[in-house]
Amino acid sequence: MAKLYVNPNVKKGHINPELQGHFSEHLGRCIYEGIYVGEHSDIPNVNSMRVDVVEALKEINVPVLRWPGGCFADEYHWKDGIGPKETRKKMINTHWGCVVEDNSFGTHEFMELCRQLGCKTYINGNLGSGTVREMSEWVEYMTYDGISPMTELRKENGREEPWKVDYFGVGNENWGCGGNMRPQYYGDLYRHYQTYIRNYHPEAPIQKIACGANSDDYYWTEKVLETTFDHGFGYMSGLSLHHYTLPTGNWEKKGSSTEFDEKDWYRTLKNTLKMETLIQRHGAIMDQFDPDKKIGMMVDEWGTWYDVEPGTNPGFLYQQNTVRDAVVAGINLNIFNKNCDRVKMANIAQMVNVLQSVLLTDKEKMIKTPTYHVFHMYKVHQDAELVDSHIETKQIGIEEEIQVPNLTESVSMGKDGKLHVTLTNLSLEEATDIEAIFAETNVKTVKGTILTGGMKDYNTFENPDVVHSVAFELIKVEGNKVIFTIPARSVLALEVEV
Ligand code: AHR
């Protein structure tokens, strides 16, 4: 019997809703087809946005959406995406499949999407191939309400009021696709560009995000902070971190999303768990410059990355999503919760039809992936307080070097005082009996929801409901204890009233 200790009286920090954020890039069928179909489409839409997709996303309370990339961001020239659609410039999306980008989804359309979703806006600016003026004018166009050339232009394009930009990224992956820069050079450019991102609304300033490291590139974090950080100056609200889960760790041969064996299962989970080490080690460097944790770590790209589905465009990054992905999502979201003192945002890559998507579409059809259901189960953590908790685990796996703990967890208390416990069981075979002990309180009621299945189970357009969450009732309450068995390969959520 594994013991889970929960002390509801010890709060460890606020869980920003943004820890369950999303990312949408002009990549493959994410924006076009997946979200935006145009007003004349036969697919039901409101102002060109798919109704089915928006409705499904509203159910998981998307808190924030990052756009337009990704690598695409550093090639995106925002003025190409405003004004009458017929006259918008067409370009080649050189990063992603060399398809024609007609710019029909631009700033106005992104803001409309966020309006429909009721989420915060995270715009990623172009530092790699754009000018300081271009970036500055974009912010002016979106957020200024005084007299100015960009305000006039926005009004000419049909939008009187400014929009709210919550977050603004100053470049993306500038160590790679965003310009192949050295951290010191990027740091200087960050200082330069961010100067001209004016805050026209000081009462609700735009939160500026600097480009952070690729996975375990600790040198990047140290040098960017060394170059940019002036104590007390506060011109950086966040530093990003990108970490993808590759089953093999090999970019040339990542592995299939649906055809994999036990070894791949454990390797994938082990690579996912690396997120904890990355947060700790990048966090320790950030602590040296920012001990009060004013700068958020923004894990604005995370998720599984497999070989594309056979027969699909290699540049579109379309992949299926199994129970393995659900467990990956549960592990990562637990890790973000546990590190909510430093991690202030995290964005799964990507929202629809790309990498570890929550939704997949095929023409008029749409399905929810196992990952979607995990977001649904975890949404109760949004805006809650992290509660002190610890679970007893043991190492499992199949070979000495592919070992992982059998369980992960996190616990939060919502505004209504209810406790939310989320657990993942990483084991392929073994269910585990758990005794959850709640300190200094008695448990009144417990409700459970579970997602489990065969390791390779997934939803298809023909069978959309193979993997989904269901009520979990095999729970015993004894005083301050909750006793249950978590099945192998599962994600479990408990709502506990004390
Ligand atoms: O999410 C796909 C790509 O992964 C993004 O464009 C880039 O930022 C990252 O390398």
PDB file of C-alpha atoms in Angstrom, residues 17-261:
ATOM      1  CA  PRO A  17      -4.506  29.014 -14.812  1.00  0.00           C
ATOM      2  CA  GLU A  18      -1.885  29.621 -17.505  1.00  0.00           C
ATOM      3  CA  LEU A  19      -0.139  26.382 -16.479  1.00  0.00           C
ATOM      4  CA  GLN A  20      -2.747  24.745 -18.706  1.00  0.00           C
ATOM      5  CA  GLY A  21      -2.120  27.043 -21.651  1.00  0.00           C
ATOM      6  CA  HIS A  22      -2.102  26.199 -25.353  1.00  0.00           C
ATOM      7  CA  PHE A  23      -0.099  26.982 -28.447  1.00  0.00           C
ATOM      8  CA  SER A  24      -1.310  27.412 -32.023  1.00  0.00           C
ATOM      9  CA  GLU A  25       1.097  27.933 -34.890  1.00  0.00           C
ATOM     10  CA  HIS A  26       0.723  28.434 -38.620  1.00  0.00           C
ATOM     11  CA  LEU A  27       1.841  24.865 -39.025  1.00  0.00           C
ATOM     12  CA  GLY A  28       0.149  22.065 -40.923  1.00  0.00           C
ATOM     13  CA  ARG A  29      -3.561  21.928 -40.132  1.00  0.00           C
ATOM     14  CA  CYS A  30      -3.490  23.641 -36.762  1.00  0.00           C
ATOM     15  CA  ILE A  31      -4.811  27.091 -37.668  1.00  0.00           C
ATOM     16  CA  TYR A  32      -6.160  26.412 -41.148  1.00  0.00           C
ATOM     17  CA  GLU A  33      -8.732  23.587 -41.139  1.00  0.00           C
ATOM     18  CA  GLY A  34      -8.220  22.829 -37.458  1.00  0.00           C
ATOM     19  CA  ILE A  35      -9.546  26.126 -36.137  1.00  0.00           C
ATOM     20  CA  TYR A  36     -10.142  28.572 -38.954  1.00  0.00           C
ATOM     21  CA  VAL A  37     -12.250  27.465 -41.907  1.00  0.00           C
ATOM     22  CA  GLY A  38     -13.397  30.781 -43.364  1.00  0.00           C
ATOM     23  CA  GLU A  39     -16.888  32.159 -43.195  1.00  0.00           C
ATOM     24  CA  HIS A  40     -18.071  30.431 -46.393  1.00  0.00           C
ATOM     25  CA  SER A  41     -17.114  26.948 -45.224  1.00  0.00           C
ATOM     26  CA  ASP A  42     -19.750  24.200 -44.963  1.00  0.00           C
ATOM     27  CA  ILE A  43     -18.263  23.392 -41.574  1.00  0.00           C
ATOM     28  CA  PRO A  44     -20.359  25.247 -39.002  1.00  0.00           C
ATOM     29  CA  ASN A  45     -18.443  28.332 -37.900  1.00  0.00           C
ATOM     30  CA  VAL A  46     -18.817  31.614 -36.124  1.00  0.00           C
ATOM     31  CA  ASN A  47     -16.800  34.360 -37.795  1.00  0.00           C
ATOM     32  CA  SER A  48     -14.760  31.637 -39.533  1.00  0.00           C
ATOM     33  CA  MET A  49     -13.868  29.668 -36.366  1.00  0.00           C
ATOM     34  CA  ARG A  50     -15.082  26.056 -36.175  1.00  0.00           C
ATOM     35  CA  VAL A  51     -17.945  25.781 -33.720  1.00  0.00           C
ATOM     36  CA  ASP A  52     -17.104  22.183 -32.710  1.00  0.00           C
ATOM     37  CA  VAL A  53     -13.488  23.066 -31.935  1.00  0.00           C
ATOM     38  CA  VAL A  54     -14.283  26.248 -30.030  1.00  0.00           C
ATOM     39  CA  GLU A  55     -16.998  24.498 -28.009  1.00  0.00           C
ATOM     40  CA  ALA A  56     -14.669  21.623 -27.077  1.00  0.00           C
ATOM     41  CA  LEU A  57     -11.902  24.031 -26.096  1.00  0.00           C
ATOM     42  CA  LYS A  58     -14.261  26.078 -23.952  1.00  0.00           C
ATOM     43  CA  GLU A  59     -15.005  22.938 -21.939  1.00  0.00           C
ATOM     44  CA  ILE A  60     -11.386  22.721 -20.842  1.00  0.00           C
ATOM     45  CA  ASN A  61     -11.144  26.431 -19.987  1.00  0.00           C
ATOM     46  CA  VAL A  62      -8.255  27.334 -22.256  1.00  0.00           C
ATOM     47  CA  PRO A  63      -6.616  30.035 -20.129  1.00  0.00           C
ATOM     48  CA  VAL A  64      -4.157  31.474 -22.651  1.00  0.00           C
ATOM     49  CA  LEU A  65      -3.265  30.939 -26.294  1.00  0.00           C
ATOM     50  CA  ARG A  66       0.148  31.531 -27.865  1.00  0.00           C
ATOM     51  CA  TRP A  67       0.364  32.534 -31.550  1.00  0.00           C
ATOM     52  CA  PRO A  68       1.601  32.742 -34.400  1.00  0.00           C
ATOM     53  CA  GLY A  69       4.564  30.438 -33.662  1.00  0.00           C
ATOM     54  CA  GLY A  70       6.954  28.769 -33.021  1.00  0.00           C
ATOM     55  CA  CYS A  71       9.475  29.011 -35.769  1.00  0.00           C
ATOM     56  CA  PHE A  72       6.822  30.672 -37.913  1.00  0.00           C
ATOM     57  CA  ALA A  73       6.822  33.684 -35.565  1.00  0.00           C
ATOM     58  CA  ASP A  74      10.298  34.782 -36.600  1.00  0.00           C
ATOM     59  CA  GLU A  75       9.268  34.851 -40.247  1.00  0.00           C
ATOM     60  CA  TYR A  76       5.878  36.419 -39.708  1.00  0.00           C
ATOM     61  CA  HIS A  77       5.286  39.986 -40.793  1.00  0.00           C
ATOM     62  CA  TRP A  78       2.101  41.056 -39.120  1.00  0.00           C
ATOM     63  CA  LYS A  79       1.161  43.728 -41.636  1.00  0.00           C
ATOM     64  CA  ASP A  80       0.737  40.965 -44.237  1.00  0.00           C
ATOM     65  CA  GLY A  81      -2.117  39.631 -42.151  1.00  0.00           C
ATOM     66  CA  ILE A  82      -4.378  42.691 -41.805  1.00  0.00           C
ATOM     67  CA  GLY A  83      -6.788  44.494 -44.137  1.00  0.00           C
ATOM     68  CA  PRO A  84      -9.020  43.026 -46.845  1.00  0.00           C
ATOM     69  CA  LYS A  85      -8.323  39.322 -47.228  1.00  0.00           C
ATOM     70  CA  GLU A  86      -8.201  39.473 -51.034  1.00  0.00           C
ATOM     71  CA  THR A  87      -5.241  41.812 -50.936  1.00  0.00           C
ATOM     72  CA  ARG A  88      -3.271  40.116 -48.175  1.00  0.00           C
ATOM     73  CA  LYS A  89       0.159  38.959 -49.285  1.00  0.00           C
ATOM     74  CA  LYS A  90       0.725  35.309 -49.929  1.00  0.00           C
ATOM     75  CA  MET A  91       3.970  33.721 -48.780  1.00  0.00           C
ATOM     76  CA  ILE A  92       5.615  30.323 -48.569  1.00  0.00           C
ATOM     77  CA  ASN A  93       5.691  28.770 -45.132  1.00  0.00           C
ATOM     78  CA  THR A  94       9.285  27.639 -45.480  1.00  0.00           C
ATOM     79  CA  HIS A  95       9.453  26.023 -42.058  1.00  0.00           C
ATOM     80  CA  TRP A  96       6.399  23.887 -42.350  1.00  0.00           C
ATOM     81  CA  GLY A  97       5.861  22.015 -45.584  1.00  0.00           C
ATOM     82  CA  CYS A  98       6.545  24.957 -47.946  1.00  0.00           C
ATOM     83  CA  VAL A  99       2.810  25.466 -48.405  1.00  0.00           C
ATOM     84  CA  VAL A 100       1.251  28.779 -49.391  1.00  0.00           C
ATOM     85  CA  GLU A 101       0.296  30.941 -46.444  1.00  0.00           C
ATOM     86  CA  ASP A 102      -2.384  33.353 -47.607  1.00  0.00           C
ATOM     87  CA  ASN A 103      -2.418  35.327 -44.376  1.00  0.00           C
ATOM     88  CA  SER A 104      -6.193  35.061 -44.074  1.00  0.00           C
ATOM     89  CA  PHE A 105      -5.735  34.338 -40.368  1.00  0.00           C
ATOM     90  CA  GLY A 106      -4.021  37.386 -38.912  1.00  0.00           C
ATOM     91  CA  THR A 107      -4.155  39.625 -35.857  1.00  0.00           C
ATOM     92  CA  HIS A 108      -7.903  40.381 -36.043  1.00  0.00           C
ATOM     93  CA  GLU A 109      -8.718  36.702 -36.487  1.00  0.00           C
ATOM     94  CA  PHE A 110      -6.492  35.639 -33.596  1.00  0.00           C
ATOM     95  CA  MET A 111      -8.131  38.188 -31.323  1.00  0.00           C
ATOM     96  CA  GLU A 112     -11.555  36.964 -32.432  1.00  0.00           C
ATOM     97  CA  LEU A 113     -10.551  33.388 -31.616  1.00  0.00           C
ATOM     98  CA  CYS A 114      -9.392  34.411 -28.140  1.00  0.00           C
ATOM     99  CA  ARG A 115     -12.623  36.328 -27.650  1.00  0.00           C
ATOM    100  CA  GLN A 116     -14.630  33.226 -28.485  1.00  0.00           C
ATOM    101  CA  LEU A 117     -12.489  31.093 -26.184  1.00  0.00           C
ATOM    102  CA  GLY A 118     -12.517  33.697 -23.429  1.00  0.00           C
ATOM    103  CA  CYS A 119      -8.755  33.274 -22.992  1.00  0.00           C
ATOM    104  CA  LYS A 120      -5.742  35.489 -22.502  1.00  0.00           C
ATOM    105  CA  THR A 121      -3.624  36.480 -25.491  1.00  0.00           C
ATOM    106  CA  TYR A 122       0.020  35.584 -25.963  1.00  0.00           C
ATOM    107  CA  ILE A 123       1.542  37.042 -29.118  1.00  0.00           C
ATOM    108  CA  ASN A 124       5.000  35.942 -30.161  1.00  0.00           C
ATOM    109  CA  GLY A 125       6.884  38.725 -31.951  1.00  0.00           C
ATOM    110  CA  ASN A 126       9.400  38.443 -34.767  1.00  0.00           C
ATOM    111  CA  LEU A 127      12.922  39.201 -33.621  1.00  0.00           C
ATOM    112  CA  GLY A 128      14.691  36.840 -36.026  1.00  0.00           C
ATOM    113  CA  SER A 129      13.776  38.566 -39.282  1.00  0.00           C
ATOM    114  CA  GLY A 130      11.675  41.537 -38.205  1.00  0.00           C
ATOM    115  CA  THR A 131      12.690  45.045 -37.241  1.00  0.00           C
ATOM    116  CA  VAL A 132      12.372  46.835 -33.942  1.00  0.00           C
ATOM    117  CA  ARG A 133       9.949  49.219 -35.627  1.00  0.00           C
ATOM    118  CA  GLU A 134       7.801  46.366 -36.904  1.00  0.00           C
ATOM    119  CA  MET A 135       7.512  44.851 -33.443  1.00  0.00           C
ATOM    120  CA  SER A 136       6.861  48.199 -31.837  1.00  0.00           C
ATOM    121  CA  GLU A 137       4.158  49.066 -34.374  1.00  0.00           C
ATOM    122  CA  TRP A 138       2.416  45.730 -33.877  1.00  0.00           C
ATOM    123  CA  VAL A 139       2.054  46.445 -30.189  1.00  0.00           C
ATOM    124  CA  GLU A 140       0.870  49.971 -30.982  1.00  0.00           C
ATOM    125  CA  TYR A 141      -1.649  48.586 -33.490  1.00  0.00           C
ATOM    126  CA  MET A 142      -3.074  46.126 -31.019  1.00  0.00           C
ATOM    127  CA  THR A 143      -3.063  48.063 -27.777  1.00  0.00           C
ATOM    128  CA  TYR A 144      -2.960  51.848 -28.236  1.00  0.00           C
ATOM    129  CA  ASP A 145      -6.132  53.913 -28.086  1.00  0.00           C
ATOM    130  CA  GLY A 146      -4.728  57.446 -28.610  1.00  0.00           C
ATOM    131  CA  ILE A 147      -3.997  59.241 -31.845  1.00  0.00           C
ATOM    132  CA  SER A 148      -1.347  57.412 -33.828  1.00  0.00           C
ATOM    133  CA  PRO A 149      -0.720  55.965 -37.299  1.00  0.00           C
ATOM    134  CA  MET A 150      -1.214  52.391 -36.119  1.00  0.00           C
ATOM    135  CA  THR A 151      -4.395  53.235 -34.227  1.00  0.00           C
ATOM    136  CA  GLU A 152      -5.759  54.825 -37.386  1.00  0.00           C
ATOM    137  CA  LEU A 153      -4.810  51.777 -39.416  1.00  0.00           C
ATOM    138  CA  ARG A 154      -6.551  49.464 -36.956  1.00  0.00           C
ATOM    139  CA  LYS A 155      -9.689  51.575 -37.142  1.00  0.00           C
ATOM    140  CA  GLU A 156      -9.557  51.563 -40.950  1.00  0.00           C
ATOM    141  CA  ASN A 157      -9.504  47.788 -40.675  1.00  0.00           C
ATOM    142  CA  GLY A 158     -12.709  47.805 -38.697  1.00  0.00           C
ATOM    143  CA  ARG A 159     -11.563  47.646 -35.093  1.00  0.00           C
ATOM    144  CA  GLU A 160     -12.234  50.747 -33.029  1.00  0.00           C
ATOM    145  CA  GLU A 161     -11.164  49.573 -29.582  1.00  0.00           C
ATOM    146  CA  PRO A 162      -7.677  48.327 -28.783  1.00  0.00           C
ATOM    147  CA  TRP A 163      -7.286  44.710 -27.714  1.00  0.00           C
ATOM    148  CA  LYS A 164      -5.615  43.419 -24.604  1.00  0.00           C
ATOM    149  CA  VAL A 165      -2.284  41.715 -25.153  1.00  0.00           C
ATOM    150  CA  ASP A 166      -1.496  39.806 -21.990  1.00  0.00           C
ATOM    151  CA  TYR A 167       1.856  38.318 -22.980  1.00  0.00           C
ATOM    152  CA  PHE A 168       4.336  39.233 -25.691  1.00  0.00           C
ATOM    153  CA  GLY A 169       7.220  36.945 -26.653  1.00  0.00           C
ATOM    154  CA  VAL A 170      10.331  38.691 -27.938  1.00  0.00           C
ATOM    155  CA  GLY A 171      11.401  36.074 -30.466  1.00  0.00           C
ATOM    156  CA  ASN A 172      11.142  32.300 -30.442  1.00  0.00           C
ATOM    157  CA  GLU A 173      13.928  29.723 -30.243  1.00  0.00           C
ATOM    158  CA  ASN A 174      16.468  32.353 -31.221  1.00  0.00           C
ATOM    159  CA  TRP A 175      19.169  29.787 -30.461  1.00  0.00           C
ATOM    160  CA  GLY A 176      17.838  27.845 -33.495  1.00  0.00           C
ATOM    161  CA  CYS A 177      15.127  28.606 -36.043  1.00  0.00           C
ATOM    162  CA  GLY A 178      14.808  32.152 -34.692  1.00  0.00           C
ATOM    163  CA  GLY A 179      18.244  33.254 -35.879  1.00  0.00           C
ATOM    164  CA  ASN A 180      20.889  30.800 -34.611  1.00  0.00           C
ATOM    165  CA  MET A 181      22.067  33.367 -32.082  1.00  0.00           C
ATOM    166  CA  ARG A 182      24.435  33.122 -29.185  1.00  0.00           C
ATOM    167  CA  PRO A 183      22.785  33.899 -25.839  1.00  0.00           C
ATOM    168  CA  GLN A 184      24.796  37.075 -25.269  1.00  0.00           C
ATOM    169  CA  TYR A 185      23.770  38.423 -28.664  1.00  0.00           C
ATOM    170  CA  TYR A 186      20.140  37.488 -28.095  1.00  0.00           C
ATOM    171  CA  GLY A 187      20.303  39.055 -24.646  1.00  0.00           C
ATOM    172  CA  ASP A 188      21.425  42.345 -26.154  1.00  0.00           C
ATOM    173  CA  LEU A 189      18.703  42.163 -28.796  1.00  0.00           C
ATOM    174  CA  TYR A 190      16.151  41.424 -26.099  1.00  0.00           C
ATOM    175  CA  ARG A 191      17.233  44.568 -24.252  1.00  0.00           C
ATOM    176  CA  HIS A 192      16.910  46.534 -27.471  1.00  0.00           C
ATOM    177  CA  TYR A 193      13.593  45.194 -28.823  1.00  0.00           C
ATOM    178  CA  GLN A 194      11.747  45.143 -25.551  1.00  0.00           C
ATOM    179  CA  THR A 195      12.472  48.867 -25.047  1.00  0.00           C
ATOM    180  CA  TYR A 196      10.045  49.634 -27.853  1.00  0.00           C
ATOM    181  CA  ILE A 197       7.277  47.370 -26.662  1.00  0.00           C
ATOM    182  CA  ARG A 198       5.435  50.249 -25.068  1.00  0.00           C
ATOM    183  CA  ASN A 199       3.024  49.753 -22.265  1.00  0.00           C
ATOM    184  CA  TYR A 200       0.088  51.914 -23.228  1.00  0.00           C
ATOM    185  CA  HIS A 201      -1.885  50.629 -20.273  1.00  0.00           C
ATOM    186  CA  PRO A 202       0.402  50.789 -17.224  1.00  0.00           C
ATOM    187  CA  GLU A 203      -2.384  49.518 -15.012  1.00  0.00           C
ATOM    188  CA  ALA A 204      -2.327  46.206 -16.913  1.00  0.00           C
ATOM    189  CA  PRO A 205       1.112  46.013 -18.479  1.00  0.00           C
ATOM    190  CA  ILE A 206       1.997  43.585 -21.233  1.00  0.00           C
ATOM    191  CA  GLN A 207       4.093  40.783 -19.781  1.00  0.00           C
ATOM    192  CA  LYS A 208       7.227  40.465 -21.869  1.00  0.00           C
ATOM    193  CA  ILE A 209       8.739  37.055 -22.334  1.00  0.00           C
ATOM    194  CA  ALA A 210      12.341  36.466 -23.323  1.00  0.00           C
ATOM    195  CA  CYS A 211      13.410  33.456 -25.343  1.00  0.00           C
ATOM    196  CA  GLY A 212      14.697  30.798 -23.004  1.00  0.00           C
ATOM    197  CA  ALA A 213      16.542  27.582 -23.424  1.00  0.00           C
ATOM    198  CA  ASN A 214      16.135  24.468 -25.447  1.00  0.00           C
ATOM    199  CA  SER A 215      15.721  21.664 -22.921  1.00  0.00           C
ATOM    200  CA  ASP A 216      18.963  21.300 -20.924  1.00  0.00           C
ATOM    201  CA  ASP A 217      20.909  24.206 -22.416  1.00  0.00           C
ATOM    202  CA  TYR A 218      21.722  25.755 -19.048  1.00  0.00           C
ATOM    203  CA  TYR A 219      24.407  27.953 -20.598  1.00  0.00           C
ATOM    204  CA  TRP A 220      21.702  29.782 -22.562  1.00  0.00           C
ATOM    205  CA  THR A 221      19.709  30.556 -19.420  1.00  0.00           C
ATOM    206  CA  GLU A 222      22.721  31.797 -17.540  1.00  0.00           C
ATOM    207  CA  LYS A 223      24.064  33.996 -20.319  1.00  0.00           C
ATOM    208  CA  VAL A 224      20.702  35.473 -21.312  1.00  0.00           C
ATOM    209  CA  LEU A 225      20.014  36.421 -17.716  1.00  0.00           C
ATOM    210  CA  GLU A 226      23.522  37.714 -17.195  1.00  0.00           C
ATOM    211  CA  THR A 227      23.130  39.932 -20.259  1.00  0.00           C
ATOM    212  CA  THR A 228      19.624  41.149 -19.609  1.00  0.00           C
ATOM    213  CA  PHE A 229      19.001  41.181 -15.940  1.00  0.00           C
ATOM    214  CA  ASP A 230      19.332  44.508 -14.220  1.00  0.00           C
ATOM    215  CA  HIS A 231      18.206  44.082 -10.664  1.00  0.00           C
ATOM    216  CA  GLY A 232      15.002  45.946  -9.932  1.00  0.00           C
ATOM    217  CA  PHE A 233      14.523  47.042 -13.528  1.00  0.00           C
ATOM    218  CA  GLY A 234      11.835  44.462 -14.157  1.00  0.00           C
ATOM    219  CA  TYR A 235      11.591  44.514 -17.904  1.00  0.00           C
ATOM    220  CA  MET A 236      11.220  40.785 -18.227  1.00  0.00           C
ATOM    221  CA  SER A 237       8.152  38.988 -16.861  1.00  0.00           C
ATOM    222  CA  GLY A 238       9.058  35.578 -18.133  1.00  0.00           C
ATOM    223  CA  LEU A 239      11.778  33.423 -19.595  1.00  0.00           C
ATOM    224  CA  SER A 240      10.643  30.555 -21.772  1.00  0.00           C
ATOM    225  CA  LEU A 241      11.705  26.918 -21.768  1.00  0.00           C
ATOM    226  CA  HIS A 242      11.014  24.375 -24.512  1.00  0.00           C
ATOM    227  CA  HIS A 243      11.135  20.675 -23.865  1.00  0.00           C
ATOM    228  CA  TYR A 244       9.624  18.005 -26.066  1.00  0.00           C
ATOM    229  CA  THR A 245       9.248  14.351 -25.141  1.00  0.00           C
ATOM    230  CA  LEU A 246      10.851  12.128 -27.772  1.00  0.00           C
ATOM    231  CA  PRO A 247      10.546   8.427 -27.013  1.00  0.00           C
ATOM    232  CA  THR A 248      13.982   7.679 -28.425  1.00  0.00           C
ATOM    233  CA  GLY A 249      15.610  11.028 -27.743  1.00  0.00           C
ATOM    234  CA  ASN A 250      16.716  10.880 -31.393  1.00  0.00           C
ATOM    235  CA  TRP A 251      15.385  13.568 -33.753  1.00  0.00           C
ATOM    236  CA  GLU A 252      16.148  11.459 -36.821  1.00  0.00           C
ATOM    237  CA  LYS A 253      14.062   8.522 -35.641  1.00  0.00           C
ATOM    238  CA  LYS A 254      11.647   9.614 -32.998  1.00  0.00           C
ATOM    239  CA  GLY A 255       9.338   6.609 -33.045  1.00  0.00           C
ATOM    240  CA  SER A 256       5.695   6.047 -33.913  1.00  0.00           C
ATOM    241  CA  SER A 257       2.792   7.545 -31.976  1.00  0.00           C
ATOM    242  CA  THR A 258       0.802   4.301 -32.095  1.00  0.00           C
ATOM    243  CA  GLU A 259       3.195   1.433 -32.835  1.00  0.00           C
ATOM    244  CA  PHE A 260       5.472   1.081 -29.857  1.00  0.00           C
ATOM    245  CA  ASP A 261       6.534  -1.453 -27.258  1.00  0.00           C
TER     246      ASP A 261
END
